[in-house]
mmCIF file of C-alpha atoms in Angstrom:
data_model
loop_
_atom_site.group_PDB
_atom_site.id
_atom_site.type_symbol
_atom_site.label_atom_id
_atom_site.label_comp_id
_atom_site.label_asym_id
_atom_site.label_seq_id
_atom_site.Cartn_x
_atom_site.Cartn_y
_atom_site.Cartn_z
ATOM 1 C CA UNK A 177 -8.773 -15.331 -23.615
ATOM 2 C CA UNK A 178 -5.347 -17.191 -22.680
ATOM 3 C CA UNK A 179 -3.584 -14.812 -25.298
ATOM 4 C CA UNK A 180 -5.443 -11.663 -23.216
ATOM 5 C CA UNK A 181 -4.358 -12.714 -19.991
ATOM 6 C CA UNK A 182 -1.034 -13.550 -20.540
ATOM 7 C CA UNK A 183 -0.471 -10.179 -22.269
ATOM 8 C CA UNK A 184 -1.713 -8.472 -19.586
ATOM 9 C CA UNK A 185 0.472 -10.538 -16.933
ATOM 10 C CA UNK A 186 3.493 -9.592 -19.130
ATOM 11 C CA UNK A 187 2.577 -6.141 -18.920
ATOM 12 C CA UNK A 188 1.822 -6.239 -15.292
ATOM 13 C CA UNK A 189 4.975 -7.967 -14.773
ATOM 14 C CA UNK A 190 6.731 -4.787 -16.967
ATOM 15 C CA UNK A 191 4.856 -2.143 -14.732
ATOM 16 C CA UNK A 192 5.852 -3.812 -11.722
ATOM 17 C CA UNK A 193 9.608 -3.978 -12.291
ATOM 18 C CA UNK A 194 9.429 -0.359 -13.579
ATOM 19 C CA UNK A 195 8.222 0.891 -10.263
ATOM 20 C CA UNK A 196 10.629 -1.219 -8.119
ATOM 21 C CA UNK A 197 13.792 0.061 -10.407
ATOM 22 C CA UNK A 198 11.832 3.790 -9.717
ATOM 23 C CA UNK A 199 11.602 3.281 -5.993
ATOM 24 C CA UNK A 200 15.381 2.125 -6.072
ATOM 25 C CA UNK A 201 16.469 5.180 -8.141
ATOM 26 C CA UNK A 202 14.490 7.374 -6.020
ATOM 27 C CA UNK A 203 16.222 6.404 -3.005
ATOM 28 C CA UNK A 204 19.260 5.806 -3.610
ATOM 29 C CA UNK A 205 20.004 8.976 -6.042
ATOM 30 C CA UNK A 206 19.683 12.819 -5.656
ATOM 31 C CA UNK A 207 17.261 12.733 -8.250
ATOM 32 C CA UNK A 208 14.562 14.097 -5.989
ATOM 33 C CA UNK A 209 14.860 16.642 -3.526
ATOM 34 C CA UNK A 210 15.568 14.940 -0.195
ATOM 35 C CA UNK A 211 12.527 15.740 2.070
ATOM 36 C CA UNK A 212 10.348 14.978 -0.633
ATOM 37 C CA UNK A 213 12.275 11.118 -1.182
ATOM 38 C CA UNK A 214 9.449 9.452 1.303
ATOM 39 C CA UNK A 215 6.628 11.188 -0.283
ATOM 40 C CA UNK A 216 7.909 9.571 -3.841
ATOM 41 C CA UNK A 217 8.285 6.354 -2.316
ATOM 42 C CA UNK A 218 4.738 6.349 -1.106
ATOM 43 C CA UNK A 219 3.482 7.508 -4.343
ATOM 44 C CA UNK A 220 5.218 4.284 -6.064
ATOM 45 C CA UNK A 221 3.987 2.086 -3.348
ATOM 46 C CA UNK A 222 0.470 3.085 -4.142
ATOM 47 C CA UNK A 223 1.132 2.761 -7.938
ATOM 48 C CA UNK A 224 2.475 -0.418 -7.244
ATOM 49 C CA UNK A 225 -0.364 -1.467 -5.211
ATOM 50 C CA UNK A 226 -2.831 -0.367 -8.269
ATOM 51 C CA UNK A 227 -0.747 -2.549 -10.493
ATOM 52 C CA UNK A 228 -1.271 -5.328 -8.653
ATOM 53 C CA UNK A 229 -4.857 -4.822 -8.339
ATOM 54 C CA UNK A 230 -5.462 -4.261 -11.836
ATOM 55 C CA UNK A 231 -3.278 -6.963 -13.569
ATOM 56 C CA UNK A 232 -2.694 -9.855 -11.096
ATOM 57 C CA UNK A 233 -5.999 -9.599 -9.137
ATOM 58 C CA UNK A 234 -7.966 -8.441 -12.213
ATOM 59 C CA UNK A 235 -9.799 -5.804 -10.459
ATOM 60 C CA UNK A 236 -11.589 -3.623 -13.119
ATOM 61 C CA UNK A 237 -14.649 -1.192 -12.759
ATOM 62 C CA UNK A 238 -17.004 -3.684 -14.751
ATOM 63 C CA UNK A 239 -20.423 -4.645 -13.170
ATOM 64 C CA UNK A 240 -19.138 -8.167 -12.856
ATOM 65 C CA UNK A 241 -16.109 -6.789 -10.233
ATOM 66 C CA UNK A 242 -18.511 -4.867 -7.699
ATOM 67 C CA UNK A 243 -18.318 -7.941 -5.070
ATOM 68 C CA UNK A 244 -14.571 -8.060 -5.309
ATOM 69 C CA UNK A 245 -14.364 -4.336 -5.156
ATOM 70 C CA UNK A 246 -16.603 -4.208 -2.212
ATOM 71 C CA UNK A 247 -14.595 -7.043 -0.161
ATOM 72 C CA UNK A 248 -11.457 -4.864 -1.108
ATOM 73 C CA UNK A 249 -12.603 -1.942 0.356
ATOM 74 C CA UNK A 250 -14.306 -3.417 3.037
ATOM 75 C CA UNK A 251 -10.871 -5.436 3.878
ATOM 76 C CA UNK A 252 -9.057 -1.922 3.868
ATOM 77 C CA UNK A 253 -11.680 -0.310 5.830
ATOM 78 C CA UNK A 254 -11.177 -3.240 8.737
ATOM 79 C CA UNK A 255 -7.265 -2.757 8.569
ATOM 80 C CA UNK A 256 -7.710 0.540 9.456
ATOM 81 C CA UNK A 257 -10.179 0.586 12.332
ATOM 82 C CA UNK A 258 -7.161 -2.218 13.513
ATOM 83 C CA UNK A 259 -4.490 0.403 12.879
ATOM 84 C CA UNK A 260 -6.078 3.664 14.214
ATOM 85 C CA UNK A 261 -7.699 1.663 17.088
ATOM 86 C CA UNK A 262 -4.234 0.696 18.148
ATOM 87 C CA UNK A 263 -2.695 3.517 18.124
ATOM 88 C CA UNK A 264 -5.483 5.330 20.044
ATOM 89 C CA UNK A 265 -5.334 2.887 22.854
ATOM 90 C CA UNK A 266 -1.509 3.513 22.821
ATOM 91 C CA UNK A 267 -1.636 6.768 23.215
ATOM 92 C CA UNK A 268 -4.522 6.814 25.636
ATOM 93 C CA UNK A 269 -2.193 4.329 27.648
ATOM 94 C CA UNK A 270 0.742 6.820 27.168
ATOM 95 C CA UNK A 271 -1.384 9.406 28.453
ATOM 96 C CA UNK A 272 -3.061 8.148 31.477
ATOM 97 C CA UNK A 273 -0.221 5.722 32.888
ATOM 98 C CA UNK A 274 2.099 7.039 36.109
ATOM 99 C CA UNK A 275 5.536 7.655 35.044
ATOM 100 C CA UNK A 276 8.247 5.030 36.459
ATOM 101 C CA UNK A 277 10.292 6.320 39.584
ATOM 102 C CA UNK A 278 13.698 7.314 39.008
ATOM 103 C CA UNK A 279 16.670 5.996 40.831
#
């Protein structure tokens, strides 16, 4: 079990360090084409994100995981309503406030 785990923190550990050294390359190089440089950089934050997930956290699709899976998504889905409830009141505000006077 020890063995197991540490394996798959070593390989975690790999994956992770690939990705940052990818992100890196992809923004500092001409390697992609430049409009599409932040949609690679979100695609290796989200791989980077599942890397976590899956070796550090242990998240796996086993019946034993459901609780942790559920209090993952259920953490996301509160983040969000945070996020998009924000910006609707800020916009609502931008909307509906009197400009300033100018001098």
């Amino acid at each position: 079990m020890v063995a197991i785990t540490r394996c798959a923190h070593t390989a975690g550990l790999g994956f992770a360090i690939l990705a940052t050294i990818a992100s890196f390359v992809v923004s500092q190089t001409g390697l992609l084409w430049p409009p599409g440089i932040p949609v690679g950089l979100v695609v290796l934050a989200l791989a980077q994100i599942g890397i976590h997930l899956v070796f550090f956290l242990h998240l796996g699709s086993g019946p034993d995981h459901t609780n942790n899976i559920l209090a993952l998504a259920f953490g996301v889905l509160i983040v969000f309503l945070i996020i998009a409830g924000s910006l609707w009141i800020m916009a609502n505000l931008n909307a509906n406030t009197m400009p300033l006077p100018m001098h």
